[in-house]
Structures are given as structure tokens and as C-alpha cells.
PDB file of C-alpha atoms in Angstrom:
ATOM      1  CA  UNK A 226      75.147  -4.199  15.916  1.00  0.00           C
ATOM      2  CA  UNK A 227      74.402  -3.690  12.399  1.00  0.00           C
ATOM      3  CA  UNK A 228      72.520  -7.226  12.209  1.00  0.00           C
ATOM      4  CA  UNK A 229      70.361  -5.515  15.011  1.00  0.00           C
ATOM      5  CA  UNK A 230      69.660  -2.659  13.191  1.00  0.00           C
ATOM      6  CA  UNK A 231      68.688  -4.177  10.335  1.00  0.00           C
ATOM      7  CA  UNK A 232      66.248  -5.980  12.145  1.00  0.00           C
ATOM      8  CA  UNK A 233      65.262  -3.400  13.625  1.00  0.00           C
ATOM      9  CA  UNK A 234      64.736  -1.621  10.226  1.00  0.00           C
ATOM     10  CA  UNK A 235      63.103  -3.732   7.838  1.00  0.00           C
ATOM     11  CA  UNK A 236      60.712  -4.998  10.538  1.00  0.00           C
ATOM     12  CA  UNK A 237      56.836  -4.770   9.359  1.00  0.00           C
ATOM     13  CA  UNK A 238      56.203  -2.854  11.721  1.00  0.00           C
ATOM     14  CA  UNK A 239      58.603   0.002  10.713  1.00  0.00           C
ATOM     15  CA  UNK A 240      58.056  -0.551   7.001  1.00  0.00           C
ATOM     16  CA  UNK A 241      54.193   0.417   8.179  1.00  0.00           C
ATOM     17  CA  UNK A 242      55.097   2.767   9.784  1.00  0.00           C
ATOM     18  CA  UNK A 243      57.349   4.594   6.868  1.00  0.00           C
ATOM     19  CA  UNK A 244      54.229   4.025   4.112  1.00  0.00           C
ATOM     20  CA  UNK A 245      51.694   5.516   6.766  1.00  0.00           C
ATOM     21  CA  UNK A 246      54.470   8.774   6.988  1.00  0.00           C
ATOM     22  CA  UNK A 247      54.895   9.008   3.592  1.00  0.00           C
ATOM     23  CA  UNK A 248      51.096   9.302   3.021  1.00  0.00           C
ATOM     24  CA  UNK A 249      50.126  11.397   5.440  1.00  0.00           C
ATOM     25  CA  UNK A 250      52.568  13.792   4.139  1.00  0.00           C
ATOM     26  CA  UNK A 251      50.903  13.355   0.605  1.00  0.00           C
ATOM     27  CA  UNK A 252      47.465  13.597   2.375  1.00  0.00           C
ATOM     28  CA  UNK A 253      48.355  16.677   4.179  1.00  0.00           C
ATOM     29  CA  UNK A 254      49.617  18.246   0.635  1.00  0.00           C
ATOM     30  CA  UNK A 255      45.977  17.446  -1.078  1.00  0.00           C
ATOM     31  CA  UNK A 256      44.497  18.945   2.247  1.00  0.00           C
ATOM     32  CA  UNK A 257      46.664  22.145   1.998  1.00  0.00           C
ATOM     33  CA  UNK A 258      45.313  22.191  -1.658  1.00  0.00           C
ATOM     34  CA  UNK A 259      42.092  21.962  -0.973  1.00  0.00           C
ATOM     35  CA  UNK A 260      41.967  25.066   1.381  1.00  0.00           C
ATOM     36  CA  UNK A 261      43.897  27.350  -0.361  1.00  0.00           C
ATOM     37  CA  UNK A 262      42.580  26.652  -4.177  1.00  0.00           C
ATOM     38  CA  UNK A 263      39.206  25.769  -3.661  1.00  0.00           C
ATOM     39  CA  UNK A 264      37.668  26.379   0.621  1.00  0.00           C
ATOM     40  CA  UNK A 265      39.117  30.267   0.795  1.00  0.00           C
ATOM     41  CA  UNK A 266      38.578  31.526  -2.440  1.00  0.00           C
ATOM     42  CA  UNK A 267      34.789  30.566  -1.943  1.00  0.00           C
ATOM     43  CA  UNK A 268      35.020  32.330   1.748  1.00  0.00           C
ATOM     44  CA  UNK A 269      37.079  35.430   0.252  1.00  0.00           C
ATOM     45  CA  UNK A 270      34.477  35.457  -2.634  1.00  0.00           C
ATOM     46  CA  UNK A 271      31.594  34.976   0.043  1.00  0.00           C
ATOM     47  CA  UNK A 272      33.264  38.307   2.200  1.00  0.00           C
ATOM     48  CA  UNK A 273      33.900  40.403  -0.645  1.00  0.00           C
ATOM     49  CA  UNK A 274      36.362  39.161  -2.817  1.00  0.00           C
ATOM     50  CA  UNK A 275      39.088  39.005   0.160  1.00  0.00           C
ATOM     51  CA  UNK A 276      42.106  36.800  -0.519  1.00  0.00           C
ATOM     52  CA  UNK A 277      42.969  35.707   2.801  1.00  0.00           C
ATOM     53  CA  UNK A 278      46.680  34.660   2.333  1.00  0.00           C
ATOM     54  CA  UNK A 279      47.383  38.558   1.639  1.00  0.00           C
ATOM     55  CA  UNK A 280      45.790  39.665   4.716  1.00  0.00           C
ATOM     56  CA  UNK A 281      47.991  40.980   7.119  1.00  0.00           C
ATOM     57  CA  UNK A 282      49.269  43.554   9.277  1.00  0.00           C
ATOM     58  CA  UNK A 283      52.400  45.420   9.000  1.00  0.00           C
ATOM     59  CA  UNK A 284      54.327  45.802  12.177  1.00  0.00           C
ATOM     60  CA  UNK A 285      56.179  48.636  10.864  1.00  0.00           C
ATOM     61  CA  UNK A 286      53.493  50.775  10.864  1.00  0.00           C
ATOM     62  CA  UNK A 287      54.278  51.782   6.649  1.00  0.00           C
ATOM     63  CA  UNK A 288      51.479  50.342   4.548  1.00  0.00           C
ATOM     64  CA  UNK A 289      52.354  47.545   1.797  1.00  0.00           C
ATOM     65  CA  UNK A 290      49.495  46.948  -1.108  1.00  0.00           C
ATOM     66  CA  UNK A 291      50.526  43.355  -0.619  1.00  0.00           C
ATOM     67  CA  UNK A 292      52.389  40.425   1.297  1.00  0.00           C
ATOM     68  CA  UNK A 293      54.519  40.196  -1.276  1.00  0.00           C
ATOM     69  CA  UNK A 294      55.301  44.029  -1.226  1.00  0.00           C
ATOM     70  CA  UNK A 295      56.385  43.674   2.510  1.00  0.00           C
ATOM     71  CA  UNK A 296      58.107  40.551   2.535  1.00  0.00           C
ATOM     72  CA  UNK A 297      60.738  42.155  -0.513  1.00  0.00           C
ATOM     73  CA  UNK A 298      61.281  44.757   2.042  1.00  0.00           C
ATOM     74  CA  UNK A 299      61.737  42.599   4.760  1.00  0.00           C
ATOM     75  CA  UNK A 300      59.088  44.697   6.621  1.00  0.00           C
ATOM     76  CA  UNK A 301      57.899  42.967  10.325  1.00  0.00           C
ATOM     77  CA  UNK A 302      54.270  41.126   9.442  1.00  0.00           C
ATOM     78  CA  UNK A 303      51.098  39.453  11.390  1.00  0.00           C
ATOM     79  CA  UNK A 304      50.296  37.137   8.745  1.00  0.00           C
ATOM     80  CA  UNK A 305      46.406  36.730  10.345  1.00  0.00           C
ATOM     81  CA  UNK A 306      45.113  35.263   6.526  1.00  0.00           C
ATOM     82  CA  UNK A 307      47.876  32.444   6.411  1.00  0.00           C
ATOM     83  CA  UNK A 308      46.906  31.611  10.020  1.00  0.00           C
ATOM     84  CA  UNK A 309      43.575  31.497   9.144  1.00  0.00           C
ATOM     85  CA  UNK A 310      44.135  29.036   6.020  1.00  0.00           C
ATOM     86  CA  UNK A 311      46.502  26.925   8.221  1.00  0.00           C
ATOM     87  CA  UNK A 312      44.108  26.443  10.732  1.00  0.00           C
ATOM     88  CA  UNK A 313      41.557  25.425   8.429  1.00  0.00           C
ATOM     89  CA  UNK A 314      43.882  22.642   7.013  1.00  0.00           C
ATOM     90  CA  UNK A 315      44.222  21.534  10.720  1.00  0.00           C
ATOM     91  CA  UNK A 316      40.216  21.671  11.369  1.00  0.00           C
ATOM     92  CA  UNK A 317      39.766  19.687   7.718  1.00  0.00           C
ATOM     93  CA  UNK A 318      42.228  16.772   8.785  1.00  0.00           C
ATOM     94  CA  UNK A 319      41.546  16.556  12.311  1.00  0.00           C
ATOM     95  CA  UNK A 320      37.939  15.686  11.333  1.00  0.00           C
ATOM     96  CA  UNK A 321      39.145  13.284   8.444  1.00  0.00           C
ATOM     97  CA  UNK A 322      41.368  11.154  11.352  1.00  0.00           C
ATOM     98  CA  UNK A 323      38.552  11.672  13.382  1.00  0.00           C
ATOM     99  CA  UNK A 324      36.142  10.014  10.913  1.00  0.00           C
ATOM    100  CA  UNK A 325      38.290   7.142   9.646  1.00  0.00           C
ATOM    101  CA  UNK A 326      39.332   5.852  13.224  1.00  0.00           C
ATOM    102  CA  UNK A 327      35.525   6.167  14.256  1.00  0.00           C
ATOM    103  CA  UNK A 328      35.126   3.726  11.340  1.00  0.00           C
ATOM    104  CA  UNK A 329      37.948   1.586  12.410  1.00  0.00           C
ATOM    105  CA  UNK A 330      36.299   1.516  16.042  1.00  0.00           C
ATOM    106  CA  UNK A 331      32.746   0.272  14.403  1.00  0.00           C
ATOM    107  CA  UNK A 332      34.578  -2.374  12.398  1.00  0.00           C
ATOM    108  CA  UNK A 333      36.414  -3.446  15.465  1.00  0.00           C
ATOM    109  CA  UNK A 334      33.449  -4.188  17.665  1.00  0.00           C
ATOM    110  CA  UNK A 335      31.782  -6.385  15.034  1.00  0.00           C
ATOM    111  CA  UNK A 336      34.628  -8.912  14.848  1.00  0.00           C
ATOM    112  CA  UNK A 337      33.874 -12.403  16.807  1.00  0.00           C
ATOM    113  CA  UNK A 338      33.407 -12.925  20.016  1.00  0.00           C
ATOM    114  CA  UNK A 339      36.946 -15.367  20.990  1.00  0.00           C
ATOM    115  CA  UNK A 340      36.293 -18.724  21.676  1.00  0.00           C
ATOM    116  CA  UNK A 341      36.069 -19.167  25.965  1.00  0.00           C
ATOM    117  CA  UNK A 342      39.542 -21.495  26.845  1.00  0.00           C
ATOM    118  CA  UNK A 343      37.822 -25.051  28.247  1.00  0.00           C
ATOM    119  CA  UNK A 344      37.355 -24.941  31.703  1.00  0.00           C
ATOM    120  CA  UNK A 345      39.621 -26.561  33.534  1.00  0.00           C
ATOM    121  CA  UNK A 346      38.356 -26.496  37.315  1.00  0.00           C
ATOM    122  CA  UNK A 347      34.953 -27.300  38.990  1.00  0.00           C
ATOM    123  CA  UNK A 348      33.948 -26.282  42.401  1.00  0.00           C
ATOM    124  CA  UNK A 349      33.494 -28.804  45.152  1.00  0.00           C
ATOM    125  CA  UNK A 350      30.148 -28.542  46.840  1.00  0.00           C
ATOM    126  CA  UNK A 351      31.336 -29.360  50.093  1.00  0.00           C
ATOM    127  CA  UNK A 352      34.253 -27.455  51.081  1.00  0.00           C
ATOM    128  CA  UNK A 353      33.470 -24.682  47.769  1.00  0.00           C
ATOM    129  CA  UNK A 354      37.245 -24.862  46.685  1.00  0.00           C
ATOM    130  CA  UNK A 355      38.770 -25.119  42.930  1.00  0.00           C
ATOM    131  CA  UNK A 356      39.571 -28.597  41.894  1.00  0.00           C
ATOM    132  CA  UNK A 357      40.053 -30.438  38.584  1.00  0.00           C
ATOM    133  CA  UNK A 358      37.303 -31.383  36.022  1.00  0.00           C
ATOM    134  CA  UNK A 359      38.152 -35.202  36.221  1.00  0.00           C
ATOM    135  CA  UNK A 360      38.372 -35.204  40.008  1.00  0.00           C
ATOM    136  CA  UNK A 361      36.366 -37.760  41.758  1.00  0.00           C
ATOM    137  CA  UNK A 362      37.420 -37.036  44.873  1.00  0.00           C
ATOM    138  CA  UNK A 363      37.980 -33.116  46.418  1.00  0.00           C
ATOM    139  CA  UNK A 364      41.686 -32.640  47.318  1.00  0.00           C
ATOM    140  CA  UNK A 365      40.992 -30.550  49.903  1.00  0.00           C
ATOM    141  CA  UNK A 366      38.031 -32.216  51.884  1.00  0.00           C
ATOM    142  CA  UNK A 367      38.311 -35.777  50.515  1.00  0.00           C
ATOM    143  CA  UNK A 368      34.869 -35.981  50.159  1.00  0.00           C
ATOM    144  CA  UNK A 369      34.199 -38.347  46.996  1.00  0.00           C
ATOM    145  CA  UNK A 370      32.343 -36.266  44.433  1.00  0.00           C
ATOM    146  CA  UNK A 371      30.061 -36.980  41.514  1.00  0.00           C
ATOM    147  CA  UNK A 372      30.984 -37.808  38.114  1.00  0.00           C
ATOM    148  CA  UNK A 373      29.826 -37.264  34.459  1.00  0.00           C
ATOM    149  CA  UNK A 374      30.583 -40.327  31.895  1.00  0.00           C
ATOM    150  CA  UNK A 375      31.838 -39.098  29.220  1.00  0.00           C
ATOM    151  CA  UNK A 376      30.544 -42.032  26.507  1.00  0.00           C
ATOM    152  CA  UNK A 377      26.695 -41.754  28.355  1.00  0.00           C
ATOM    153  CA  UNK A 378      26.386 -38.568  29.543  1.00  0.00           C
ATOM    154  CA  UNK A 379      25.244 -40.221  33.131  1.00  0.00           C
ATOM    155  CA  UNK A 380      25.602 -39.359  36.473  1.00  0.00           C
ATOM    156  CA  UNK A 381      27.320 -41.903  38.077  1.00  0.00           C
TER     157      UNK A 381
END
């Protein structure tokens, strides 16, 4: 069992698998940066200096100046501004995926066309049944069919 597992674990596929985790958890850190340092501070600025991570409603019905203020209380909260910058994040890398596996697709369909397996089989012209290239005779009919040399190129 532990020779399977360790199979199992250090396959390449896994190991790919652990390196593509472990950056898309650093990718979705630079992603959460780049909303809440540098997209909503523009859009709070652009709305009236808002900061949207302190927007909220208190279930409680007492008013707190801030988030802060209610969560030391412990005071019941609709955090509507930290929805708002987690959605954002989702929109931002939902559209980077979507990018870089449209690119992927493009640089799949320009790879080579695979090379067609030699064909094997030829059709008999009498009886229209599957036979074998180097048949000079049909299996099926027995009628005696024509051949190609292979050194001339002639019908024979």
C-alpha cells in the first residue's frame, strides 16, 4: 500500500497539479490586491470618496461610524461593500481564466494535422466488399482483381 501511494503521489500528474494549486492561490492573492488597493479606491474616489469595505448595514438597528466599530461589539452586519469587492475579484479572474484558455484553444488548433495510418483495405469492384491492399484475388467473390507493381508503377 504505501508503494501505491507513493506512486500515486509523486506522479507528474499530481506534482502539476500541486504547482498549478499553489499558484492559483498566489494569483488569487495579487487579484484580491488589486481590487482592494488599487480598482475600489478609484470607484470609492469616483462616487464620492466611499470606501466600500466599510459599507454596511447594521442589523441591530444602533448605528456604528465604522465596520470596525460594530464588529468590537459584536453587533449583527450586512457587509454589502466586502461583497461588492469580493465579487469584483471573482469578475477580474473569471475573465483572466477565460482569456488564457481562449489562448490555449487558438494554440491548439494550429498544431499539425496527424499523419492518416496507411490504408490497409481496398474495395473490390465487383462484389464492393473490404479486402486487403495486396489482394489479387477478392475473398469474397473470387473474382481476380487488378494489381499495381510496386517497382513500375503499372497496371498489370
Amino acid at each position: 500500500m504505501l508503494k501505491e501511494f507513493k506512486d500515486f503521489a509523486f506522479k507528474g500528474n499530481m506534482i502539476d497539479l500541486a504547482v498549478g494549486v499553489i499558484i492559483g492561490g498566489a494569483f488569487g492573492k495579487v487579484i484580491t490586491s488589486i481590487v482592494n488597493d488599487l480598482i475600489m479606491p478609484l470607484v470609492g474616489l469616483l462616487l464620492g470618496k466611499v470606501k466600500f469595505n466599510d459599507l454596511f448595514i447594521s442589523l441591530n438597528g444602533t448605528h456604528y461610524a465604522t465596520l470596525a466599530d460594530a464588529v468590537k461589539v459584536s453587533a449583527p452586519t450586512f457587509n454589502y461593500g466586502q461583497f461588492i469587492s469580493t465579487f469584483l475579484d471573482f469578475l477580474i479572474v473569471a475573465f483572466v481564466i477565460f482569456f488564457v484558455l481562449r489562448q490555449l484553444a487558438k494554440f491548439r488548433k494550429k498544431e499539425a494535422p496527424k499523419e492518416k495510418a496507411p490504408v490497409s483495405t481496398k474495395t473490390c469492384p465487383h462484389c464492393i466488399s473490404d479486402i486487403p491492399v495486396q489482394a489479387t484475388r477478392c475473398k469474397f467473390c473470387t473474382s481476380e482483381l487488378l494489381t499495381v507493381s510496386s517497382v513500375s508503377g503499372s497496371i498489370q
